[in-house]
Coordinates of C-alpha atoms and ligand atoms in Angstrom, one line a residue:
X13 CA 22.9 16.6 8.8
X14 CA 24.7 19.2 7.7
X15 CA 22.8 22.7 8.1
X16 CA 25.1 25.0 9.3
X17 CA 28.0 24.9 6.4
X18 CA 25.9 23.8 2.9
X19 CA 24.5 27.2 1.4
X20 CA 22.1 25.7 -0.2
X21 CA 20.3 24.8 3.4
X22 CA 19.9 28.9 4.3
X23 CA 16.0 28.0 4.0
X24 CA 16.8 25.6 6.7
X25 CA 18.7 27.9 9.0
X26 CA 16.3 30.0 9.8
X27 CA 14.1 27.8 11.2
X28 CA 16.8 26.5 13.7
X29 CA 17.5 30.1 14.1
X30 CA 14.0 30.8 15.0
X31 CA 14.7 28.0 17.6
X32 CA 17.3 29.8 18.9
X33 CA 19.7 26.9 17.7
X34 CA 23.5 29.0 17.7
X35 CA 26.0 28.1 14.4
X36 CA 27.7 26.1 16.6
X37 CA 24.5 23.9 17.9
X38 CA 24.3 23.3 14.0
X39 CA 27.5 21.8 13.3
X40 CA 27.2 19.5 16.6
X41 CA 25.3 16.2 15.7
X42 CA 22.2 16.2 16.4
X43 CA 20.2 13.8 18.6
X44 CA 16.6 12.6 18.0
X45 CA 15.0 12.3 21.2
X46 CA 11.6 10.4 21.0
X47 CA 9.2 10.5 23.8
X48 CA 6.3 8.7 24.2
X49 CA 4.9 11.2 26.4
X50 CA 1.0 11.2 26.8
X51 CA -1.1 12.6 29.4
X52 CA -3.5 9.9 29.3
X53 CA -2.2 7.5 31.6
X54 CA 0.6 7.5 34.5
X55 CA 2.7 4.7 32.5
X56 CA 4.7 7.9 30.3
X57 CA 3.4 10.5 32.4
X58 CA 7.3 11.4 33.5
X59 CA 8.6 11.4 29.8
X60 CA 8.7 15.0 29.3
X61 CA 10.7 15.8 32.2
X62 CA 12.9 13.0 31.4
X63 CA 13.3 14.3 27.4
X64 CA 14.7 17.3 29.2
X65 CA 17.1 15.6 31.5
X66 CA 18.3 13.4 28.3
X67 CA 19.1 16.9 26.1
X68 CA 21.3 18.4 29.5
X69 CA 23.2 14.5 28.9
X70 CA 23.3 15.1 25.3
X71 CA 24.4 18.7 25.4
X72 CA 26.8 18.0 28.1
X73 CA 28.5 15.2 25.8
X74 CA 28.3 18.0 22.7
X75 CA 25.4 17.2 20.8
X76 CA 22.3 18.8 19.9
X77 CA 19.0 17.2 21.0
X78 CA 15.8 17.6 19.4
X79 CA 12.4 16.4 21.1
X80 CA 9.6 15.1 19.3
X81 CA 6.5 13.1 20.8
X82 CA 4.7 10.0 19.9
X83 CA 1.4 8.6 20.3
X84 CA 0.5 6.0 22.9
X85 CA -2.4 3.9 23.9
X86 CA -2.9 2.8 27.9
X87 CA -3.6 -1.1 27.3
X88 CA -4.9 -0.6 31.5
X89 CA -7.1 2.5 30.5
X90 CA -8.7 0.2 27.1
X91 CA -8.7 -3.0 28.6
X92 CA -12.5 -4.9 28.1
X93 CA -13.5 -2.0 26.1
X94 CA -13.7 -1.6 22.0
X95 CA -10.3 0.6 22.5
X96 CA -8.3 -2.1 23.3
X97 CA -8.1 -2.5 19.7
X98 CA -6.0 0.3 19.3
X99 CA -3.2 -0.9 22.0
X100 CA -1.3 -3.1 19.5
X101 CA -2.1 -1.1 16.3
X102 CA -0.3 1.7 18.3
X103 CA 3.0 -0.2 18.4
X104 CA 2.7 -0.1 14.4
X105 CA 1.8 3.8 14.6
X106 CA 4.5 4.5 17.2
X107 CA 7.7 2.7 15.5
X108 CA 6.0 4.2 12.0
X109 CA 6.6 7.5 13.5
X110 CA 9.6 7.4 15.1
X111 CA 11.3 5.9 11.8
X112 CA 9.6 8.9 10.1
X113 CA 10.9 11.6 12.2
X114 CA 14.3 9.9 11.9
X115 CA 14.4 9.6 8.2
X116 CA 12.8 12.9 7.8
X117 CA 15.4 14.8 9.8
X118 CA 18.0 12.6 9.6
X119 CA 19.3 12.6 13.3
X120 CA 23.0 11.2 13.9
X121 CA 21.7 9.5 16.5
X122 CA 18.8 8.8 18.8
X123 CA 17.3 8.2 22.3
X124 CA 14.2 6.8 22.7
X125 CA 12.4 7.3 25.8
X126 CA 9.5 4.3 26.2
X127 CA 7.2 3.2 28.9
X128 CA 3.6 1.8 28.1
X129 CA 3.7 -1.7 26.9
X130 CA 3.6 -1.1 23.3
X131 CA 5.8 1.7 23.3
X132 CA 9.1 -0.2 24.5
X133 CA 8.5 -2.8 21.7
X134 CA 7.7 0.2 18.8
X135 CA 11.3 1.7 19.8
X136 CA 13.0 -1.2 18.9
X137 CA 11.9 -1.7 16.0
X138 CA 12.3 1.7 14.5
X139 CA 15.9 1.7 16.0
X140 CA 16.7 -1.7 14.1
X141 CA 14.7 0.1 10.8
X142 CA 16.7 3.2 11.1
X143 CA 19.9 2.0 12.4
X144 CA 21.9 4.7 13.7
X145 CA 23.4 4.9 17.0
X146 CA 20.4 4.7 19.4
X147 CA 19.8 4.3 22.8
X148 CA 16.5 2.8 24.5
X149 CA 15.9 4.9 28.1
X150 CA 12.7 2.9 30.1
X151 CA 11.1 5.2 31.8
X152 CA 10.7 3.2 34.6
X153 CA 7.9 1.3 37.1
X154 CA 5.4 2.5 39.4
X155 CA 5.6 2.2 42.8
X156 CA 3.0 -0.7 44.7
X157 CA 0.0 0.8 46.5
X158 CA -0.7 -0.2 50.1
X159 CA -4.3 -1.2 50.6
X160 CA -5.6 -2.5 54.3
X161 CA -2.0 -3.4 54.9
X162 CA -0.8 -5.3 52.1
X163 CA 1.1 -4.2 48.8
X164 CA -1.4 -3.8 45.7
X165 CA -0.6 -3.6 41.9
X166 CA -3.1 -2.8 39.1
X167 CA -3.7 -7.1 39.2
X168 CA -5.4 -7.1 42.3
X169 CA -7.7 -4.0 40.7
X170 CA -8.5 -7.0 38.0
X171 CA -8.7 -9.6 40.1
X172 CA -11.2 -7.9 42.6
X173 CA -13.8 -8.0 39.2
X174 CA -14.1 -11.8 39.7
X175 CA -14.2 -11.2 43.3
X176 CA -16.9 -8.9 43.1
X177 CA -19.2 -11.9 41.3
X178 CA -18.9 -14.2 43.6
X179 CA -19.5 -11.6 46.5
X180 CA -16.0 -11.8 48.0
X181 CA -15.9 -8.2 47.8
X182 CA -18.3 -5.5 47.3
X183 CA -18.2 -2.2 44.9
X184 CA -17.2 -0.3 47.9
X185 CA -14.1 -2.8 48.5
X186 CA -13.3 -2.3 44.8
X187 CA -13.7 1.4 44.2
X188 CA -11.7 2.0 47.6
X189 CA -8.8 -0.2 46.0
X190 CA -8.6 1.8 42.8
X191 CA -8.0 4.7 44.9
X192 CA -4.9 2.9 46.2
X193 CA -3.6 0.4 43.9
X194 CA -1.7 3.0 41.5
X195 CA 0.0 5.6 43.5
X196 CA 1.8 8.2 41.1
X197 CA 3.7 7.9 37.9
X198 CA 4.9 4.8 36.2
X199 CA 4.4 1.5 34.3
X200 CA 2.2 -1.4 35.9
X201 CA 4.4 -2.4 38.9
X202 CA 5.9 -6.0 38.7
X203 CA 6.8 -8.2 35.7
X204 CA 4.1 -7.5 33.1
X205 CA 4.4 -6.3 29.8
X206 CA 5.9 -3.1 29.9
X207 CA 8.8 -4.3 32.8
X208 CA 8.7 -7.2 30.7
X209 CA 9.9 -5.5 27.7
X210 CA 12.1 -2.9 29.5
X211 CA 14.1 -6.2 30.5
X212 CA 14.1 -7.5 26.8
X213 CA 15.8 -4.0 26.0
X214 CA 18.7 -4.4 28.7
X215 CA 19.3 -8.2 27.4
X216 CA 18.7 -7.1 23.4
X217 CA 21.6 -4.6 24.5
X218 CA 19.8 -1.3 23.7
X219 CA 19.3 -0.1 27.1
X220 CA 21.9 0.7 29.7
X221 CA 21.6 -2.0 32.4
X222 CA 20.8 -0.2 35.9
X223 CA 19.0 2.6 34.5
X224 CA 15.3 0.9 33.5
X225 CA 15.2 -0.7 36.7
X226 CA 14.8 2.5 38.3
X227 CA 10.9 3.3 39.6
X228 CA 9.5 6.0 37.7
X229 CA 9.2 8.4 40.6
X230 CA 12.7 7.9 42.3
X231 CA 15.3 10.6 42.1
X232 CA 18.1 8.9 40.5
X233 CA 16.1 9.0 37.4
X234 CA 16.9 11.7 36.4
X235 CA 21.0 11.7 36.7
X236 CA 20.5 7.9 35.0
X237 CA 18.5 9.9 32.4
X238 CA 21.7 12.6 31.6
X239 CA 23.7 9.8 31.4
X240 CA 21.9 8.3 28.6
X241 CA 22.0 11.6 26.8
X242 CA 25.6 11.2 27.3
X243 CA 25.8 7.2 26.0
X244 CA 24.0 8.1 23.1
X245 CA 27.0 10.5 21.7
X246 CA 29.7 7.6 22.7
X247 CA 27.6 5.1 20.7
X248 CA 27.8 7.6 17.7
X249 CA 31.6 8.2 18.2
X250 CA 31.9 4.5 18.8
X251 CA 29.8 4.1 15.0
X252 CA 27.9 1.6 17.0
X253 CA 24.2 0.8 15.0
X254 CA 21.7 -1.1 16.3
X255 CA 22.4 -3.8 13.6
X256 CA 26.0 -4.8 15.6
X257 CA 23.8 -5.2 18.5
X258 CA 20.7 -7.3 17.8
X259 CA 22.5 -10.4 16.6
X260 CA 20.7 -14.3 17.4
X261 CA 22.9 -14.0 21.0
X262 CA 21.5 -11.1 21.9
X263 CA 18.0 -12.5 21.0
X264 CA 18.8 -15.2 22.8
X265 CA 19.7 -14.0 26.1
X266 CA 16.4 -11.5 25.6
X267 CA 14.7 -15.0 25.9
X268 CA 16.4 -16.4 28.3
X269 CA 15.7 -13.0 30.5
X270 CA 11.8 -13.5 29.6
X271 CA 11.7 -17.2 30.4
X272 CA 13.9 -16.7 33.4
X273 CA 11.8 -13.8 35.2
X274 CA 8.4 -15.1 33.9
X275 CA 7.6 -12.4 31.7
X276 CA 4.9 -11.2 29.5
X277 CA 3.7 -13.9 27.0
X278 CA 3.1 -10.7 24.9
X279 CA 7.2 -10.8 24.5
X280 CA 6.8 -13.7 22.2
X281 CA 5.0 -11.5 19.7
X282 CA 7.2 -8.0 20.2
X283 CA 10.8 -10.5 20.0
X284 CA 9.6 -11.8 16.9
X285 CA 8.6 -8.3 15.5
X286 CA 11.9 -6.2 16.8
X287 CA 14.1 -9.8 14.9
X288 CA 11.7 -9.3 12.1
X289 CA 13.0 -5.5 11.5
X290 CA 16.7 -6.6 12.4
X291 CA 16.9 -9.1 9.9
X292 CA 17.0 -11.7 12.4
X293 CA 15.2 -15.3 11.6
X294 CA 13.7 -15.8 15.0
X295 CA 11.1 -18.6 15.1
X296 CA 8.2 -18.9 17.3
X297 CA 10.0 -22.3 18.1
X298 CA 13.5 -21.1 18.8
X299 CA 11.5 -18.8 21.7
X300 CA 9.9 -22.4 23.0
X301 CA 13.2 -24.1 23.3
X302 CA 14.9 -21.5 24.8
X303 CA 12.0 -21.3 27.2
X304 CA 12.5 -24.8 28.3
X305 CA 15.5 -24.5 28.7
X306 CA 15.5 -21.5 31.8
X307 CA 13.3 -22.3 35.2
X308 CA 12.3 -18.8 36.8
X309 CA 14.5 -17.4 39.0
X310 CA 12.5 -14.5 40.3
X311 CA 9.7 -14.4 42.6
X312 CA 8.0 -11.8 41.1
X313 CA 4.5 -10.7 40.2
X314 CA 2.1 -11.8 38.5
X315 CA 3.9 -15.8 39.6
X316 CA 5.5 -14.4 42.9
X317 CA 4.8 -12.0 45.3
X318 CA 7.1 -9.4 44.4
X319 CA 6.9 -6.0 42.4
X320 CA 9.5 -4.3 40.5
X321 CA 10.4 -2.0 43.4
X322 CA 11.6 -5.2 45.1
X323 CA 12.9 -6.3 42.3
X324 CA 15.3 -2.7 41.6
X325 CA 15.9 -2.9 45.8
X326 CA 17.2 -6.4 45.5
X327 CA 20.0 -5.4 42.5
X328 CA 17.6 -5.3 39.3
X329 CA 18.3 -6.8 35.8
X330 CA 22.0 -6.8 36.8
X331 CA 21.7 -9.5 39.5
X332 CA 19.7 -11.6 37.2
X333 CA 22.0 -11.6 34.5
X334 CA 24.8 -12.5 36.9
X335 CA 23.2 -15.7 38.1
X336 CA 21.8 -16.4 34.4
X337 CA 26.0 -15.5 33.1
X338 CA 27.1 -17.9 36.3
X339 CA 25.1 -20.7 35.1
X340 CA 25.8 -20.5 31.7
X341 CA 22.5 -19.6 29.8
X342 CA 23.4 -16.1 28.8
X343 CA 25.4 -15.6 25.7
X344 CA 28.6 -13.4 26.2
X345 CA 29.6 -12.7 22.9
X346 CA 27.0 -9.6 22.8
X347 CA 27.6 -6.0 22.2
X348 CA 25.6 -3.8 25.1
X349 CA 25.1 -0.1 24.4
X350 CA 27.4 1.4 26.9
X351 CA 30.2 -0.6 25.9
X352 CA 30.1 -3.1 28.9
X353 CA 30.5 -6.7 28.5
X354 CA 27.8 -9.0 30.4
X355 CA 30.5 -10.1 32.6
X356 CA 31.3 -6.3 33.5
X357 CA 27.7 -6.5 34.4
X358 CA 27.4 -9.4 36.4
X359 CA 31.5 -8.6 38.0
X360 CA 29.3 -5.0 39.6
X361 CA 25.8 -6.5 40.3
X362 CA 25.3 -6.5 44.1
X363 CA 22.8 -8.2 45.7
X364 CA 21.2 -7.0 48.5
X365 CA 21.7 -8.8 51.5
X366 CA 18.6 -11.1 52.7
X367 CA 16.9 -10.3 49.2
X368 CA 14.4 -13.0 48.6
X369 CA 13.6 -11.5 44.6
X370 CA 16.4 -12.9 42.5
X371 CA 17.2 -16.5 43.0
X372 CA 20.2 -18.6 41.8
X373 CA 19.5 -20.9 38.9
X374 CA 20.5 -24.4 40.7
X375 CA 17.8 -23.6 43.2
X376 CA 15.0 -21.6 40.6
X377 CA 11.7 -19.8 42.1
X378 CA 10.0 -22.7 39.3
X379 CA 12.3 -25.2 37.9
X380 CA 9.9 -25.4 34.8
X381 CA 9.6 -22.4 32.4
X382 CA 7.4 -19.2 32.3
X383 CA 6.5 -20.0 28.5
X384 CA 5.8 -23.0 26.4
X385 CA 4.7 -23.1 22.6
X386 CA 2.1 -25.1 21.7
X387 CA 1.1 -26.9 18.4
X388 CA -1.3 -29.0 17.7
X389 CA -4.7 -29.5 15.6
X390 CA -6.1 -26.8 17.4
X391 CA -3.5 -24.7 16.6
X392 CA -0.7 -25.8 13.7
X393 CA 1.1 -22.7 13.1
X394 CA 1.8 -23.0 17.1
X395 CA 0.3 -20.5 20.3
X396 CA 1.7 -19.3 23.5
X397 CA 1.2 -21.2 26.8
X398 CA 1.4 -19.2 30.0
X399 CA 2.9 -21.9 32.1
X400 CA 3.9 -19.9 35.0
X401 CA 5.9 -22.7 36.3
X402 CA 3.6 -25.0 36.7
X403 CA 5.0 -28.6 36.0
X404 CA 3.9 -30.9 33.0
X405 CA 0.0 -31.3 33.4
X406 CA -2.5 -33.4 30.8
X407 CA -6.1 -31.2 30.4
X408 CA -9.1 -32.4 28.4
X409 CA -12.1 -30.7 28.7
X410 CA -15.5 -29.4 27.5
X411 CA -15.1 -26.2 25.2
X412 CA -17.7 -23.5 25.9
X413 CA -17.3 -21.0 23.0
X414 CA -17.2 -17.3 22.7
X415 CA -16.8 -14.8 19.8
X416 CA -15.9 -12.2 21.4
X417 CA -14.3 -11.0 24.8
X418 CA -17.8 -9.6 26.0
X419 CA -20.0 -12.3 25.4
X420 CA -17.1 -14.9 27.8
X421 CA -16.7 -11.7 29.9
X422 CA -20.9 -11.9 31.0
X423 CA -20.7 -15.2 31.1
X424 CA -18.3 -16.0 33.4
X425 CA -19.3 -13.2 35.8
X426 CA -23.3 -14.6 35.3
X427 CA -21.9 -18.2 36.7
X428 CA -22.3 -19.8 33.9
X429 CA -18.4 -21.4 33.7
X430 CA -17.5 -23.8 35.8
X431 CA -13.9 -26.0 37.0
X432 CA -13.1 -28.3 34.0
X433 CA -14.3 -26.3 31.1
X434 CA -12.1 -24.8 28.4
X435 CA -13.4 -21.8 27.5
X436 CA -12.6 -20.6 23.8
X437 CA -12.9 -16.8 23.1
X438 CA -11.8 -16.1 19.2
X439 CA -12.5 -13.9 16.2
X440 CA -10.2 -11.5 18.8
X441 CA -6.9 -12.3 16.6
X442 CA -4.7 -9.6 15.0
X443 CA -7.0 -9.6 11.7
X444 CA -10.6 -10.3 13.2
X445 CA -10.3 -8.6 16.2
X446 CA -8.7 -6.9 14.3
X447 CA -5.9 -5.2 16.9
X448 CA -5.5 -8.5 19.2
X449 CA -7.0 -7.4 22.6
X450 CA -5.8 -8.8 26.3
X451 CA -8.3 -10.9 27.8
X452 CA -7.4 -9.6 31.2
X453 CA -11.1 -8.9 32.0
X454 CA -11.3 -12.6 31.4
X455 CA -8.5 -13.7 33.1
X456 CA -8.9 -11.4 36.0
X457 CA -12.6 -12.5 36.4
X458 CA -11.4 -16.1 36.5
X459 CA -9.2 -16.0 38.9
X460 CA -11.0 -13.5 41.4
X461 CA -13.5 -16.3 41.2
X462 CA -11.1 -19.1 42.2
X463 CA -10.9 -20.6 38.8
X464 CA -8.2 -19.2 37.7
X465 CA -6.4 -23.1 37.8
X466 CA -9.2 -25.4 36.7
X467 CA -10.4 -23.6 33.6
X468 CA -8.4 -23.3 30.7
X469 CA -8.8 -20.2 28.9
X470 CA -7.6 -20.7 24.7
X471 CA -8.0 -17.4 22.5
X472 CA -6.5 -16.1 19.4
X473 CA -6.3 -13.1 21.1
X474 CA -4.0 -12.5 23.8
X475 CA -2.7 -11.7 27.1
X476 CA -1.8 -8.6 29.2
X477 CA 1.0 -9.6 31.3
X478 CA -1.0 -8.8 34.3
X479 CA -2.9 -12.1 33.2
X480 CA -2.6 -15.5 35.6
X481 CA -4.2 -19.0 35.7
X482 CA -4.6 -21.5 32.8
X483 CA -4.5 -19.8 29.7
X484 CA -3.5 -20.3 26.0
X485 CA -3.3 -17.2 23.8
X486 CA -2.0 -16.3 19.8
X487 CA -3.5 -19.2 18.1
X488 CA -3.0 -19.6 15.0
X489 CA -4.1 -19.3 12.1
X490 CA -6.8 -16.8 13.6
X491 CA -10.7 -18.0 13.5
X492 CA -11.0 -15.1 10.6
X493 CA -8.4 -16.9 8.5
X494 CA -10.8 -20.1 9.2
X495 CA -8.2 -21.1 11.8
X496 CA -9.3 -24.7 13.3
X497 CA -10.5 -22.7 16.3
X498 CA -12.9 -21.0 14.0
X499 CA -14.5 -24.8 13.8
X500 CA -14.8 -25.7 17.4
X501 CA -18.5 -26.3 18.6
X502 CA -19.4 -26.1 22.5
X503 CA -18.9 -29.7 23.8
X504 CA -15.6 -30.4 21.6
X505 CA -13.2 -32.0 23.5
X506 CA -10.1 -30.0 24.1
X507 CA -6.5 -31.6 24.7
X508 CA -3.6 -29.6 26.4
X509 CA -0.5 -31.8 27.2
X510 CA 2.3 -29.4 28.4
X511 CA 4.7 -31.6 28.3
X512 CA 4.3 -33.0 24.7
X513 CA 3.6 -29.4 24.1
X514 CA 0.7 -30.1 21.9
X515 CA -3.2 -28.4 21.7
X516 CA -5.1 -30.5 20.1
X517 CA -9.3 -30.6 19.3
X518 CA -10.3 -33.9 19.5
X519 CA -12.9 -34.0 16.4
X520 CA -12.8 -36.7 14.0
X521 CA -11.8 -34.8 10.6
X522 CA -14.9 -35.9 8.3
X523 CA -17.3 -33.9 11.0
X524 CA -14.5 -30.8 10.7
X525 CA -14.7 -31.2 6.9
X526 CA -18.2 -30.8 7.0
X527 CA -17.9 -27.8 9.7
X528 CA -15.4 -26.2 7.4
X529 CA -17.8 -26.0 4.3
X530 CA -20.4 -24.5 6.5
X531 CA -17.9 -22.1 8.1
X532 CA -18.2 -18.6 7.1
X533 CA -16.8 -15.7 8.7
X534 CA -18.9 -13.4 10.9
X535 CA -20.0 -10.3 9.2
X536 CA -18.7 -7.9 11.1
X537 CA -15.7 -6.1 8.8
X538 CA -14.0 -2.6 9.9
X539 CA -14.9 -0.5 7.0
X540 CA -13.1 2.6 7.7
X541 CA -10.0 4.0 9.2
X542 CA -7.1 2.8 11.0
X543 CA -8.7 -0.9 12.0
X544 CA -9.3 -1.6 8.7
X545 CA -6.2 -0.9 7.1
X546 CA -4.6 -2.8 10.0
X547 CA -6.7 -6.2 9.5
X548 CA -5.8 -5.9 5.9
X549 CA -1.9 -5.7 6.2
X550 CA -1.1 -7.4 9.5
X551 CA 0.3 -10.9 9.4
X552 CA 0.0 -14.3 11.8
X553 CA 1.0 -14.0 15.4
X554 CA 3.1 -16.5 14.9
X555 CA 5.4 -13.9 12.9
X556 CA 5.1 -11.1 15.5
X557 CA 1.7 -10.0 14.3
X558 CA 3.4 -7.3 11.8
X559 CA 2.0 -5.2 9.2
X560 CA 4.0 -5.8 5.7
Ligands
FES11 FE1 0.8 1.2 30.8 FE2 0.5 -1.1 32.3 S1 -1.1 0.1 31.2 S2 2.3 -0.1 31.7

């Protein structure tokens, strides 16, 4: 941009006059900072203060920051309702916006500040689309809450739900919890989606390692906040773009970081997305190899007993990128954003001595993986297995079918599913959802019931990383497209061999044939508004779920 010396731009001027921008402010380059700030949930509740900490970094390194705000949708605050819809329309909205504000004003270079699950994702994307020297700052986790002595995250709040039915609990328990689980500002407090992600942006090379693992609420935040300000000018005088940073080894080693750390199976969609914008050719398959590739090497929530706290006390990202460099599964030949190698990473990672978090690779948390993809007749253009871990297992079972999250939510918490069945939830895919929703009612109601391990739950909907147990999520093609799983009829035998990596409906194909001509879809379109336009332009899960 250049205001200050183009006559022609006078117009212009006095508007950054009227902000009390000086001549000189003009001529400096100017810095987009993008904040996902919303006071409707704790996740970004911190974002303004840090937008301001970011412009003293950016000013301090002789730029000229300009704020501007995004939307974003709380997936904890919509989760089981209709608004869960919204959560991963919003990542659309979000990196639509951001890419708008920066082709609009035409910023030399950008921060974005990100926290809510969809938001960290969003960012990424728009920084691939808009590709000018950009810098990703996570605005950190929450802290645990205590609760009669033990450490609770936002999954025990969802886990107490399937407590609660079986009369583990009562409503007192539950409504006493949720006045402790979440005690001040931050994202959901182990490796679920958002930390999930925030991980993904150190490995992708976007973020600074050190700085996302930082809780929301502690005081170096804010100093680690200047300093991105400050990274964000030596990437510009550096002329380094997001597109000499998101190369196929820096994918890579974003996989290896989810498999290794058993992240979010939601990563599966938002890595094929952000390759999607970067010109990447990511496959859904690629992410499945990798995946078997890495055990998990931290003990952390929801597959351990850690949070992220633990997990930042114990020497964060950095220590697991040294023992991922040590063994050999991380790619070196990356660019990061600060102009570190990986092995300047893993050369000043410390751990802490007597941490019990981050684990060395020859002797993993879970020597199988954190992901698998699935295909099979149930599923050919593949799905998401959240396998936690667990080692190869063989499942057949009964399929008790739901169309929609409510109807499975009632049932399970009415008794009516029991150990052995394989309970299918569908028309809750990108398009017929449409928007996707996390089954973490279902999940949480499952496992709070102690059958969180002998039902399998298979949805082409998906999860919220705060999801455990058996489940199966982002099958496609969708039951809207007339997906197989549009065809399945309580009773169907349902195959899941982990090993083979196969999910298969075990229907002879003249009574599916005859199924399929009686299939029609359930009449039940979005007419208006965002929803519709979504389920019109959004694409398979299998591609990142993306709107084209
Ligand atoms: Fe925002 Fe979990 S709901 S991070």
């Amino acid at each position: 941009m250049n205001i200050a010396d183009d006559p022609d731009r006078a117009p212009a001027r006095s508007h950054l006059y009227a902000m009390g921008l000086t001549e000189e402010e003009m001529r400096q380059p100017t810095v987009g900072i993008a904040s996902t700030w919303t006071g409707t949930m704790p996740c970004n509740l911190t974002h303004r203060d840090l937008a301001r900490h970011v412009a003293t970094g950016v000013r301090r390194a002789g730029g000229t920051p300009m704020e501007f705000n995004t939307i974003a949708v709380s997936d904890n605050l919509t989760m089981g309702t209709p608004g869960m819809r919204a959560s991963l329309v919003s990542r659309e909205v979000i990196a639509d916006s951001i890419e708008l504000m920066g082709r609009a004003h035409q910023f030399d270079a950008m921060v974005c500040i990100v926290g809510c699950d969809k938001t960290v994702p969003a960012a990424m994307m728009a920084m691939a689309r808009l590709d000018i020297p950009s810098v990703l700052l996570y605005s950190g986790s929450m802290m645990p809450g205590t609760w009669r002595g033990r450490e609770v995250t936002i999954q025990d709040m969802w886990e107490a739900l399937g407590e609660r039915a079986v009369g583990r609990v009562s409503q007192d328990d539950v409504d006493d919890l949720a006045r402790h689980a979440c005690p001040g500002a931050g994202t959901c407090a182990a490796q679920y989606t958002a930390n999930t992600m925030g991980t993904v942006a150190d490995f992708l090379g976007l973020a600074p390692f050190g700085v996302g693992d930082i809780p929301a609420t502690a005081g170096e935040k804010t100093a680690a906040a200047e300093r991105v300000g400050e990274i964000a000018l030596d990437a510009l005088a550096r002329g380094l773009r997001p597109s000499s940073i998101l190369t196929e080894d820096a994918f890579h080693n974003a996989i290896v970081s989810v498999a290794a750390m058993g992240g979010s199976t939601n990563a599966v969609l938002h890595l094929l997305a952000i390759a999607r914008e970067a010109g990447i050719d990511l496959s859904i398959d690629t992410i499945g190899t990798v995946c078997r590739e890495v055990p998990i090497i931290t003990a952390l929530k929801p597959s351990g007993p850690h949070t992220a706290a633990d997990l930042w006390r114990a020497g964060g990202t950095s220590l697991v990128a040294a023992r991922l460099l040590e063994a050999g599964v991380l790619r070196e030949s990356v660019t990061l954003i600060d102009g570190r190698s990986p092995a300047d990473i893993a050369a000043t990672a410390v751990g802490t001595e007597g941490q019990t978090v981050v684990r060395e690779v020859k002797s993993p948390v879970k020597p199988a993986g954190a992901l698998a993809i699935l295909r099979g007749s149930l599923s050919p253009d593949g799905c998401v297995l959240k396998l936690g871990g667990r080692p190869d297992f063989v499942r057949q079972g009964p399929a008790r079918v739901f169309d929609s999250e409510e109807e499975c939510f009632e049932a399970i918490q009415g008794g009516r599913i029991t150990e052995g069945d394989v309970v299918i939830v569908r028309y809750e895919g990108p398009a017929g959802g449409p928007g996707m929703r996390e089954m973490l009612s279902i999940t949480g109601a499952l496992v709070g019931q102690g059958l969180g391990e002998s039902v399998t739950l298979v949805t082409d909907g998906r999860f919220s990383g705060v999801s455990r147990g058996l489940v199966i999520g982002h099958v496609a093609p969708e039951a809207w497209h007339g997906g197989p799983i549009a065809l399945v009829a309580d009773g169907d035998t349902v195959v899941v061999d982990s090993a083979r990596r196969t999910l298969d409906l075990d229907v002879p194909a003249e009574e599916l044939a005859e199924r399929r001509a009686r299939w029609t879809r359930p009449d039940r379109t979005v007419e208006r508004g965002v929803l519709s336009k979504y389920a019109a332009a959004v694409g398979s899960a299998s591609d990142g779920a993306i709107t084209v």
